[in-house]
Amino acid sequence: MPNEDRVDALVAPKGALEMLSQDEISRLSEESGPLHDLFHRCALAILNCGSDSDDPQAVMEEFADFDIQIIQQERGVKLQLKNAPSSAFVDGKMISSVREMLFSVLRDIIFTHHEYDLAKGLTNASSEKLTNVVFELLRNADVFRRIQNPDMIVCWGGHSIARHEYDYTKRVGHELGLRELNICTGCGPGAMKGPMKGAAIAHAKQRIKNGIYLGLTEPGIIAAESPNPIVNQLVIMPDIEKRLEAFVRAGHGIVVFPGGAGTAEEILYILGILLHPKNADVPFPLVFTGPKESADYFEQIHTFIGEVLGKEAQNKYQIVIDDEVTVARIMKQGMDEVRQYRKAHQDAFYYNWKLHIPEEFQHPFEPTHDNVRQLNLHFGQETHLLAADLRRAFSSIVAGNVKAQGVAHIKEFGPFEIHGDKALLSKLDALLQAFVDQQRMKLPGSAYEPCYKVITD
């Protein structure tokens, strides 16, 4: 008997890549090859829209019989799907947004493979080279064509948040949309979906037919955070560092909602960059916000930042509690400041070339047990460098929580050991424990076993 939870289909492209070379098709079809495995995992994540799981291994096991092949035809390529999740279809026909995103995955994987040898070619690349790589990846995805003015608001926050927090993200997105601002998120559920949903309704009210809901993800996280259906422009960046750089280069301001380790990583990333002396005069509106029930969460974050990075770091952002209108007004006013600065310095509206990003924030960090042990988590160094290694520590925890390779490392070798200054790590440990207690590490209902140990020197 046929499995009603599975669908076989032949899918034509919509909105993205239509033609591939024979070599590209061969590499993507080679079942033991790295490109086929990457495409298979990312495609399954796209098709598994609406999933309640943030466990990539569980998803792979549930759909172990899923297969995807590229079929070359006289008018281009099509994708042959076998045993695909039925949630991607309505009455046997693939949902349009899913079809668009499926071919976006194919486009980005092919381009990245052809243009860059990520394992070798960029290992010793300069900061300027890496910034150009991010630009080229976004340009290939046609992101810049739609950014005409400073109006792209990046929204960060957790995939595992409470209902009242999610509802608040929608209200903020709605106010942003009413002010004709566009939204960019990590494209997943929770605080990544809410602002897009709110903005989409507001754009409809303002009769804006070309609203942008830009989703930026990367292969390691996409299986745990499948793109939400509101995303109308999806880009798969090669790794977390290029994904983070894409956020701050293409975005004009950032709103941070409650989240867990991944949100803390993002906060440390942007603060580490803004703390660099070369960025002292660069306008970059940054707001931390949540409903009144989340006030304690942001007080914990604020205290941690002050104790670890100092008052200067705290001065880089505003905290707004339970006031979506004020958040939107701050962002709208910030867009005027960004526009004036970009004009004065002859910088592009669509890409923040003037923002200096130190190499410590650009080169990929591989979260192995040895690398985590060697992080320099001590006071007595430049603040932006401490922020860079704290960012890596949180990135490692994200990997151990939800990324397939990180989860496998933890299963084989045990928890990551985070070493460092006793005073610093006591504050880090307290913050991490708060995330655990508030169920911000995994989706509610799934037991959380820490993938890390905090060990003071």
Tab-separated table of C-alpha atoms in Angstrom:
chain	number	residue	atom	x	y	z
A	1	MET	CA	0.000	0.000	0.000
A	2	PRO	CA	1.260	3.516	-0.769
A	3	ASN	CA	2.498	5.623	2.139
A	4	GLU	CA	0.254	8.700	2.414
A	5	ASP	CA	3.056	10.583	4.197
A	6	ARG	CA	5.311	10.218	1.150
A	7	VAL	CA	5.025	11.596	-2.391
A	8	ASP	CA	6.847	10.807	-5.637
A	9	ALA	CA	7.065	13.723	-8.053
A	10	LEU	CA	8.899	15.208	-11.038
A	11	VAL	CA	9.435	18.919	-10.347
A	12	ALA	CA	10.302	21.694	-12.805
A	13	PRO	CA	12.194	24.808	-11.633
A	14	LYS	CA	10.519	28.044	-10.647
A	15	GLY	CA	12.423	31.256	-10.064
A	16	ALA	CA	15.949	29.819	-10.057
A	17	LEU	CA	18.460	27.649	-11.870
A	18	GLU	CA	17.210	25.886	-15.002
A	19	MET	CA	20.361	24.642	-16.759
A	20	LEU	CA	23.244	22.509	-15.535
A	21	SER	CA	26.301	21.058	-17.249
A	22	GLN	CA	26.765	17.318	-17.574
A	23	ASP	CA	29.606	17.527	-15.041
A	24	GLU	CA	27.386	19.306	-12.503
A	25	ILE	CA	24.651	16.738	-12.894
A	26	SER	CA	27.176	13.921	-12.547
A	27	ARG	CA	28.641	15.330	-9.322
A	28	LEU	CA	25.238	15.977	-7.785
A	29	SER	CA	24.031	12.510	-8.746
A	30	GLU	CA	27.055	10.644	-7.397
A	31	GLU	CA	25.468	9.069	-4.334
A	32	SER	CA	28.719	8.668	-2.420
A	33	GLY	CA	29.916	12.159	-3.314
A	34	PRO	CA	29.892	15.172	-0.969
A	35	LEU	CA	27.790	17.329	-3.298
A	36	HIS	CA	25.022	14.746	-3.535
A	37	ASP	CA	24.959	14.314	0.238
A	38	LEU	CA	24.824	18.081	0.782
A	39	PHE	CA	22.051	18.570	-1.759
A	40	HIS	CA	20.123	15.600	-0.373
A	41	ARG	CA	20.210	16.959	3.208
A	42	CYS	CA	19.306	20.526	2.245
A	43	ALA	CA	16.527	19.423	-0.117
A	44	LEU	CA	14.961	17.230	2.571
A	45	ALA	CA	15.017	20.176	4.987
A	46	ILE	CA	13.175	22.336	2.453
A	47	LEU	CA	10.589	19.649	1.742
A	48	ASN	CA	10.068	18.921	5.446
A	49	CYS	CA	8.465	22.313	5.999
A	50	GLY	CA	6.330	22.626	9.099
A	51	SER	CA	8.314	20.011	10.997
A	52	ASP	CA	8.241	20.168	14.801
A	53	SER	CA	11.671	18.557	15.122
A	54	ASP	CA	15.035	20.294	15.539
A	55	ASP	CA	16.923	16.986	15.501
A	56	PRO	CA	18.511	16.587	12.036
A	57	GLN	CA	19.435	12.952	12.631
A	58	ALA	CA	15.856	12.097	13.562
A	59	VAL	CA	14.626	13.739	10.356
A	60	MET	CA	17.140	11.792	8.262
A	61	GLU	CA	16.073	8.546	9.917
A	62	GLU	CA	12.367	9.289	9.500
A	63	PHE	CA	12.860	9.883	5.769
A	64	ALA	CA	15.618	7.352	5.187
A	65	ASP	CA	13.863	6.252	1.989
A	66	PHE	CA	13.839	9.775	0.512
A	67	ASP	CA	15.778	10.232	-2.714
A	68	ILE	CA	16.308	13.089	-5.130
A	69	GLN	CA	17.845	12.928	-8.607
A	70	ILE	CA	18.482	15.522	-11.303
A	71	ILE	CA	16.930	14.778	-14.675
A	72	GLN	CA	18.351	16.535	-17.746
A	73	GLN	CA	15.696	17.319	-20.350
A	74	GLU	CA	15.617	19.243	-23.604
A	75	ARG	CA	14.300	22.388	-21.883
A	76	GLY	CA	16.503	22.261	-18.787
A	77	VAL	CA	16.569	20.217	-15.616
A	78	LYS	CA	13.914	18.726	-13.411
A	79	LEU	CA	14.122	17.051	-10.032
A	80	GLN	CA	12.893	13.491	-9.550
A	81	LEU	CA	11.683	13.039	-5.955
A	82	LYS	CA	10.912	9.709	-4.343
A	83	ASN	CA	9.287	9.361	-0.936
A	84	ALA	CA	9.315	13.108	-0.291
A	85	PRO	CA	7.439	14.490	2.759
A	86	SER	CA	3.784	15.024	1.884
A	87	SER	CA	3.740	18.350	3.779
A	88	ALA	CA	5.410	19.942	0.724
A	89	PHE	CA	2.415	19.113	-1.510
A	90	VAL	CA	-1.255	19.993	-1.856
A	91	ASP	CA	-3.338	17.420	-3.716
A	92	GLY	CA	-0.177	15.992	-5.235
A	93	LYS	CA	1.153	19.371	-6.433
A	94	MET	CA	4.213	20.950	-4.801
A	95	ILE	CA	3.597	24.210	-2.943
A	96	SER	CA	5.077	27.086	-4.965
A	97	SER	CA	7.259	28.487	-2.158
A	98	VAL	CA	8.745	25.036	-1.538
A	99	ARG	CA	9.504	24.632	-5.235
A	100	GLU	CA	11.246	28.021	-5.374
A	101	MET	CA	13.363	27.248	-2.313
A	102	LEU	CA	14.250	23.767	-3.572
A	103	PHE	CA	15.841	25.218	-6.690
A	104	SER	CA	17.471	27.996	-4.637
A	105	VAL	CA	19.318	25.250	-2.771
A	106	LEU	CA	20.462	23.749	-6.068
A	107	ARG	CA	21.562	27.169	-7.346
A	108	ASP	CA	23.632	28.026	-4.262
A	109	ILE	CA	25.304	24.634	-3.908
A	110	ILE	CA	26.329	24.633	-7.572
A	111	PHE	CA	27.648	28.205	-7.474
A	112	THR	CA	29.618	27.698	-4.271
A	113	HIS	CA	31.167	24.484	-5.575
A	114	HIS	CA	32.193	26.010	-8.890
A	115	GLU	CA	33.465	29.350	-7.669
A	116	TYR	CA	35.239	28.386	-4.442
A	117	ASP	CA	37.128	25.434	-3.081
A	118	LEU	CA	36.017	26.061	0.494
A	119	ALA	CA	38.252	23.357	1.918
A	120	LYS	CA	41.424	24.808	0.399
A	121	GLY	CA	40.935	27.917	-1.658
A	122	LEU	CA	39.701	30.191	1.137
A	123	THR	CA	41.670	28.771	4.071
A	124	ASN	CA	44.177	31.629	4.052
A	125	ALA	CA	42.000	34.169	2.284
A	126	SER	CA	42.250	37.811	3.320
A	127	SER	CA	39.432	39.692	4.977
A	128	GLU	CA	38.751	41.547	1.735
A	129	LYS	CA	38.547	38.290	-0.212
A	130	LEU	CA	36.048	36.785	2.215
A	131	THR	CA	33.898	39.910	2.088
A	132	ASN	CA	33.880	39.677	-1.699
A	133	VAL	CA	32.894	36.004	-1.502
A	134	VAL	CA	29.850	36.911	0.589
A	135	PHE	CA	28.983	39.659	-1.903
A	136	GLU	CA	29.263	37.275	-4.855
A	137	LEU	CA	27.092	34.652	-3.186
A	138	LEU	CA	24.354	37.213	-2.489
A	139	ARG	CA	24.655	38.715	-5.972
A	140	ASN	CA	24.325	35.278	-7.567
A	141	ALA	CA	21.105	34.813	-5.590
A	142	ASP	CA	19.844	38.153	-6.988
A	143	VAL	CA	19.468	39.646	-3.500
A	144	PHE	CA	20.710	43.118	-4.392
A	145	ARG	CA	18.266	43.745	-7.203
A	146	ARG	CA	15.491	44.128	-4.640
A	147	ILE	CA	17.335	46.346	-2.146
A	148	GLN	CA	16.815	49.882	-3.456
A	149	ASN	CA	17.040	51.821	-0.179
A	150	PRO	CA	18.117	51.202	3.417
A	151	ASP	CA	15.056	49.292	4.573
A	152	MET	CA	16.224	45.755	5.406
A	153	ILE	CA	15.710	44.902	9.070
A	154	VAL	CA	17.459	41.758	10.264
A	155	CYS	CA	15.532	39.929	12.994
A	156	TRP	CA	17.420	37.493	15.189
A	157	GLY	CA	16.006	35.229	17.896
A	158	GLY	CA	15.443	31.636	18.862
A	159	HIS	CA	13.615	28.841	17.087
A	160	SER	CA	12.485	27.581	20.503
A	161	ILE	CA	10.505	30.413	22.093
A	162	ALA	CA	7.305	30.672	24.128
A	163	ARG	CA	3.989	31.464	22.443
A	164	HIS	CA	3.775	34.956	23.954
A	165	GLU	CA	7.272	35.694	22.637
A	166	TYR	CA	6.325	34.472	19.180
A	167	ASP	CA	3.189	36.626	19.175
A	168	TYR	CA	5.300	39.635	20.121
A	169	THR	CA	7.683	39.024	17.186
A	170	LYS	CA	4.659	39.154	14.891
A	171	ARG	CA	3.556	42.480	16.386
A	172	VAL	CA	7.020	43.951	15.884
A	173	GLY	CA	7.125	42.662	12.309
A	174	HIS	CA	3.709	44.193	11.703
A	175	GLU	CA	4.867	47.630	12.875
A	176	LEU	CA	8.014	47.361	10.772
A	177	GLY	CA	5.950	46.405	7.739
A	178	LEU	CA	3.554	49.314	8.232
A	179	ARG	CA	6.604	51.579	7.961
A	180	GLU	CA	7.481	49.938	4.647
A	181	LEU	CA	10.496	48.108	6.016
A	182	ASN	CA	11.544	44.658	4.792
A	183	ILE	CA	12.574	41.634	6.856
A	184	CYS	CA	15.589	39.346	6.858
A	185	THR	CA	15.889	36.398	9.264
A	186	GLY	CA	17.573	33.016	9.598
A	187	CYS	CA	14.447	31.727	7.784
A	188	GLY	CA	13.428	29.102	10.364
A	189	PRO	CA	10.519	28.928	12.850
A	190	GLY	CA	9.947	30.930	16.046
A	191	ALA	CA	11.512	34.394	16.102
A	192	MET	CA	12.590	33.916	12.482
A	193	LYS	CA	9.048	33.353	11.240
A	194	GLY	CA	7.029	35.744	13.422
A	195	PRO	CA	8.439	39.045	12.098
A	196	MET	CA	7.955	37.900	8.505
A	197	LYS	CA	4.358	36.933	9.192
A	198	GLY	CA	3.588	40.264	10.835
A	199	ALA	CA	5.313	42.226	8.081
A	200	ALA	CA	3.484	40.299	5.342
A	201	ILE	CA	0.116	41.371	6.782
A	202	ALA	CA	1.299	44.965	7.149
A	203	HIS	CA	2.633	45.022	3.595
A	204	ALA	CA	-0.769	43.819	2.385
A	205	LYS	CA	-2.400	46.699	4.288
A	206	GLN	CA	0.009	49.153	2.650
A	207	ARG	CA	-0.580	47.501	-0.755
A	208	ILE	CA	3.096	46.658	-1.013
A	209	LYS	CA	3.279	43.847	-3.546
A	210	ASN	CA	7.053	43.389	-3.623
A	211	GLY	CA	7.839	43.009	0.078
A	212	ILE	CA	11.076	41.179	0.807
A	213	TYR	CA	11.272	38.277	3.261
A	214	LEU	CA	14.885	37.262	2.933
A	215	GLY	CA	16.038	34.031	4.580
A	216	LEU	CA	19.731	33.324	5.137
A	217	THR	CA	20.743	29.861	6.256
A	218	GLU	CA	23.634	27.390	5.947
A	219	PRO	CA	23.875	23.619	5.444
A	220	GLY	CA	24.705	22.833	9.066
A	221	ILE	CA	21.586	24.455	10.495
A	222	ILE	CA	18.943	24.093	7.787
A	223	ALA	CA	17.932	20.546	8.797
A	224	ALA	CA	17.193	21.708	12.352
A	225	GLU	CA	15.502	24.927	11.234
A	226	SER	CA	13.595	24.242	8.025
A	227	PRO	CA	12.725	27.449	6.148
A	228	ASN	CA	9.327	28.890	6.934
A	229	PRO	CA	6.909	29.325	4.000
A	230	ILE	CA	6.846	33.129	4.135
A	231	VAL	CA	10.445	33.372	2.899
A	232	ASN	CA	10.352	34.615	-0.699
A	233	GLN	CA	14.099	34.786	-1.190
A	234	LEU	CA	16.307	32.047	0.235
A	235	VAL	CA	20.098	31.947	0.210
A	236	ILE	CA	22.214	29.019	1.431
A	237	MET	CA	25.550	30.402	2.621
A	238	PRO	CA	28.450	27.904	2.894
A	239	ASP	CA	29.020	28.261	6.657
A	240	ILE	CA	27.882	30.163	9.735
A	241	GLU	CA	30.570	32.864	9.444
A	242	LYS	CA	29.533	33.817	5.904
A	243	ARG	CA	25.900	33.651	6.923
A	244	LEU	CA	26.556	36.101	9.770
A	245	GLU	CA	28.525	38.418	7.496
A	246	ALA	CA	25.690	38.334	4.969
A	247	PHE	CA	23.273	39.488	7.685
A	248	VAL	CA	25.318	42.563	8.593
A	249	ARG	CA	26.379	43.432	5.037
A	250	ALA	CA	22.890	43.212	3.480
A	251	GLY	CA	20.955	44.384	6.538
A	252	HIS	CA	20.598	48.000	7.663
A	253	GLY	CA	19.533	47.436	11.273
A	254	ILE	CA	19.034	44.529	13.661
A	255	VAL	CA	16.248	43.607	16.074
A	256	VAL	CA	17.081	40.843	18.554
A	257	PHE	CA	14.307	38.786	20.158
A	258	PRO	CA	14.743	36.202	22.945
A	259	GLY	CA	16.654	33.068	22.028
A	260	GLY	CA	19.287	30.622	23.193
A	261	ALA	CA	22.888	29.868	22.320
A	262	GLY	CA	22.464	30.780	18.648
A	263	THR	CA	21.038	34.186	19.508
A	264	ALA	CA	23.868	34.787	21.977
A	265	GLU	CA	26.313	33.918	19.190
A	266	GLU	CA	24.674	36.493	16.929
A	267	ILE	CA	24.724	39.158	19.649
A	268	LEU	CA	28.427	38.603	20.314
A	269	TYR	CA	29.129	38.688	16.594
A	270	ILE	CA	27.550	42.090	16.001
A	271	LEU	CA	28.893	43.582	19.246
A	272	GLY	CA	32.399	42.318	18.504
A	273	ILE	CA	32.262	44.049	15.129
A	274	LEU	CA	30.770	47.304	16.403
A	275	LEU	CA	33.373	47.425	19.199
A	276	HIS	CA	36.221	47.502	16.697
A	277	PRO	CA	37.702	51.024	16.596
A	278	LYS	CA	37.297	51.229	12.811
A	279	ASN	CA	33.519	50.980	13.204
A	280	ALA	CA	33.157	53.670	15.869
A	281	ASP	CA	31.266	56.044	13.560
A	282	VAL	CA	29.312	53.521	11.467
A	283	PRO	CA	25.562	53.827	12.194
A	284	PHE	CA	23.990	50.427	12.822
A	285	PRO	CA	20.699	50.520	14.773
A	286	LEU	CA	20.516	47.588	17.188
A	287	VAL	CA	17.567	46.868	19.480
A	288	PHE	CA	16.964	44.019	21.940
A	289	THR	CA	13.251	43.520	22.511
A	290	GLY	CA	10.617	41.139	23.831
A	291	PRO	CA	7.301	41.075	25.698
A	292	LYS	CA	7.137	42.046	29.365
A	293	GLU	CA	7.522	38.386	30.361
A	294	SER	CA	10.977	38.421	28.718
A	295	ALA	CA	12.322	41.401	30.666
A	296	ASP	CA	14.384	39.160	32.963
A	297	TYR	CA	15.918	37.418	29.952
A	298	PHE	CA	17.239	40.662	28.538
A	299	GLU	CA	18.415	41.789	31.962
A	300	GLN	CA	20.517	38.600	32.115
A	301	ILE	CA	21.934	39.281	28.635
A	302	HIS	CA	22.586	42.928	29.462
A	303	THR	CA	24.338	42.059	32.722
A	304	PHE	CA	26.490	39.408	31.042
A	305	ILE	CA	27.550	41.832	28.305
A	306	GLY	CA	28.393	44.532	30.839
A	307	GLU	CA	30.418	42.231	33.083
A	308	VAL	CA	32.293	40.558	30.231
A	309	LEU	CA	32.580	43.151	27.439
A	310	GLY	CA	32.019	46.360	29.393
A	311	LYS	CA	29.926	49.518	29.300
A	312	GLU	CA	31.035	50.407	25.778
A	313	ALA	CA	29.403	47.226	24.488
A	314	GLN	CA	26.181	48.023	26.350
A	315	ASN	CA	26.107	51.439	24.669
A	316	LYS	CA	25.888	49.793	21.238
A	317	TYR	CA	22.244	48.742	21.662
A	318	GLN	CA	18.918	49.757	23.142
A	319	ILE	CA	16.590	47.507	25.141
A	320	VAL	CA	12.877	48.024	24.521
A	321	ILE	CA	10.387	45.916	26.476
A	322	ASP	CA	6.826	45.262	25.309
A	323	ASP	CA	6.635	48.204	22.922
A	324	GLU	CA	6.587	47.180	19.288
A	325	VAL	CA	5.792	50.695	18.059
A	326	THR	CA	8.905	52.172	19.667
A	327	VAL	CA	11.036	49.396	18.187
A	328	ALA	CA	9.727	50.135	14.695
A	329	ARG	CA	10.190	53.886	15.097
A	330	ILE	CA	13.796	53.410	16.225
A	331	MET	CA	14.468	51.279	13.157
A	332	LYS	CA	12.740	53.720	10.787
A	333	GLN	CA	14.733	56.639	12.178
A	334	GLY	CA	17.885	54.539	11.995
A	335	MET	CA	17.292	53.996	8.278
A	336	ASP	CA	17.530	57.753	7.741
A	337	GLU	CA	20.873	57.831	9.564
A	338	VAL	CA	22.160	54.880	7.543
A	339	ARG	CA	21.060	56.552	4.294
A	340	GLN	CA	22.841	59.809	5.153
A	341	TYR	CA	26.034	57.978	6.154
A	342	ARG	CA	26.095	55.816	3.030
A	343	LYS	CA	25.562	58.868	0.812
A	344	ALA	CA	28.247	60.862	2.602
A	345	HIS	CA	30.762	58.010	2.263
A	346	GLN	CA	29.643	56.904	-1.209
A	347	ASP	CA	28.797	53.436	0.076
A	348	ALA	CA	26.190	51.193	-1.537
A	349	PHE	CA	22.701	50.908	-0.050
A	350	TYR	CA	22.584	47.196	-0.892
A	351	TYR	CA	25.879	46.104	0.718
A	352	ASN	CA	27.673	47.551	3.729
A	353	TRP	CA	31.209	47.745	2.350
A	354	LYS	CA	32.384	50.295	4.940
A	355	LEU	CA	31.721	48.031	7.922
A	356	HIS	CA	35.043	46.552	9.055
A	357	ILE	CA	34.839	42.877	9.994
A	358	PRO	CA	38.047	41.481	11.548
A	359	GLU	CA	39.282	38.155	10.215
A	360	GLU	CA	38.622	36.565	13.631
A	361	PHE	CA	34.929	36.810	12.782
A	362	GLN	CA	35.258	35.638	9.181
A	363	HIS	CA	37.272	32.433	8.990
A	364	PRO	CA	35.215	29.299	9.684
A	365	PHE	CA	35.619	27.835	13.152
A	366	GLU	CA	35.399	24.055	13.234
A	367	PRO	CA	33.834	23.046	16.564
A	368	THR	CA	36.021	20.109	17.493
A	369	HIS	CA	36.864	19.198	21.076
A	370	ASP	CA	40.461	20.383	20.652
A	371	ASN	CA	39.449	23.684	19.099
A	372	VAL	CA	36.911	24.391	21.833
A	373	ARG	CA	39.478	23.670	24.555
A	374	GLN	CA	41.889	26.150	22.998
A	375	LEU	CA	39.512	29.127	22.950
A	376	ASN	CA	41.000	32.158	24.707
A	377	LEU	CA	38.277	32.924	27.222
A	378	HIS	CA	40.275	35.222	29.468
A	379	PHE	CA	40.142	38.889	30.344
A	380	GLY	CA	43.126	41.078	29.485
A	381	GLN	CA	42.724	41.096	25.684
A	382	GLU	CA	41.094	43.498	23.260
A	383	THR	CA	37.349	43.433	23.770
A	384	HIS	CA	36.454	42.552	20.187
A	385	LEU	CA	38.851	39.574	20.323
A	386	LEU	CA	37.226	38.278	23.510
A	387	ALA	CA	33.838	38.667	21.811
A	388	ALA	CA	35.162	36.657	18.854
A	389	ASP	CA	36.124	33.659	21.018
A	390	LEU	CA	32.938	33.891	23.063
A	391	ARG	CA	31.079	33.806	19.760
A	392	ARG	CA	32.965	30.634	18.854
A	393	ALA	CA	32.066	29.069	22.202
A	394	PHE	CA	28.356	29.673	21.643
A	395	SER	CA	28.699	28.508	18.031
A	396	SER	CA	30.148	25.236	19.296
A	397	ILE	CA	27.189	24.768	21.626
A	398	VAL	CA	24.790	25.355	18.722
A	399	ALA	CA	26.701	22.720	16.733
A	400	GLY	CA	26.545	20.252	19.612
A	401	ASN	CA	22.841	20.909	20.062
A	402	VAL	CA	21.437	20.706	16.546
A	403	LYS	CA	24.061	20.334	13.789
A	404	ALA	CA	24.525	16.771	12.572
A	405	GLN	CA	28.328	16.801	12.656
A	406	GLY	CA	28.442	18.455	16.069
A	407	VAL	CA	25.894	16.041	17.504
A	408	ALA	CA	27.985	13.140	16.165
A	409	HIS	CA	31.143	14.563	17.806
A	410	ILE	CA	29.359	14.820	21.148
A	411	LYS	CA	28.014	11.293	20.848
A	412	GLU	CA	31.482	9.924	20.136
A	413	PHE	CA	33.712	12.028	22.400
A	414	GLY	CA	31.380	13.430	25.046
A	415	PRO	CA	30.604	17.094	25.855
A	416	PHE	CA	32.795	19.967	24.690
A	417	GLU	CA	35.061	21.281	27.446
A	418	ILE	CA	35.033	25.061	27.678
A	419	HIS	CA	38.123	26.297	29.557
A	420	GLY	CA	38.937	29.817	30.686
A	421	ASP	CA	39.080	32.455	33.380
A	422	LYS	CA	37.129	31.470	36.493
A	423	ALA	CA	35.319	34.794	36.860
A	424	LEU	CA	34.404	34.944	33.173
A	425	LEU	CA	33.233	31.338	32.924
A	426	SER	CA	31.120	31.565	36.061
A	427	LYS	CA	29.116	34.282	34.294
A	428	LEU	CA	28.982	32.230	31.089
A	429	ASP	CA	27.840	29.138	32.980
A	430	ALA	CA	25.076	31.085	34.725
A	431	LEU	CA	23.804	32.422	31.405
A	432	LEU	CA	23.859	28.994	29.777
A	433	GLN	CA	22.015	27.461	32.727
A	434	ALA	CA	19.352	30.137	32.392
A	435	PHE	CA	18.913	29.159	28.733
A	436	VAL	CA	18.502	25.519	29.790
A	437	ASP	CA	16.011	26.369	32.547
A	438	GLN	CA	13.975	28.490	30.127
A	439	GLN	CA	13.957	25.677	27.505
A	440	ARG	CA	15.812	27.796	24.960
A	441	MET	CA	18.299	25.111	23.916
A	442	LYS	CA	15.822	22.697	22.299
A	443	LEU	CA	12.195	22.755	21.267
A	444	PRO	CA	9.759	22.305	24.205
A	445	GLY	CA	8.970	18.687	24.916
A	446	SER	CA	12.421	17.376	24.029
A	447	ALA	CA	14.777	16.594	26.905
A	448	TYR	CA	18.001	18.580	26.845
A	449	GLU	CA	21.322	17.044	27.772
A	450	PRO	CA	24.101	19.674	27.762
A	451	CYS	CA	26.687	19.213	25.026
A	452	TYR	CA	29.263	21.185	27.013
A	453	LYS	CA	31.122	21.365	30.331
A	454	VAL	CA	32.383	24.661	31.735
A	455	ILE	CA	35.811	24.104	33.311
A	456	THR	CA	37.624	26.971	35.025
A	457	ASP	CA	41.422	27.228	34.868
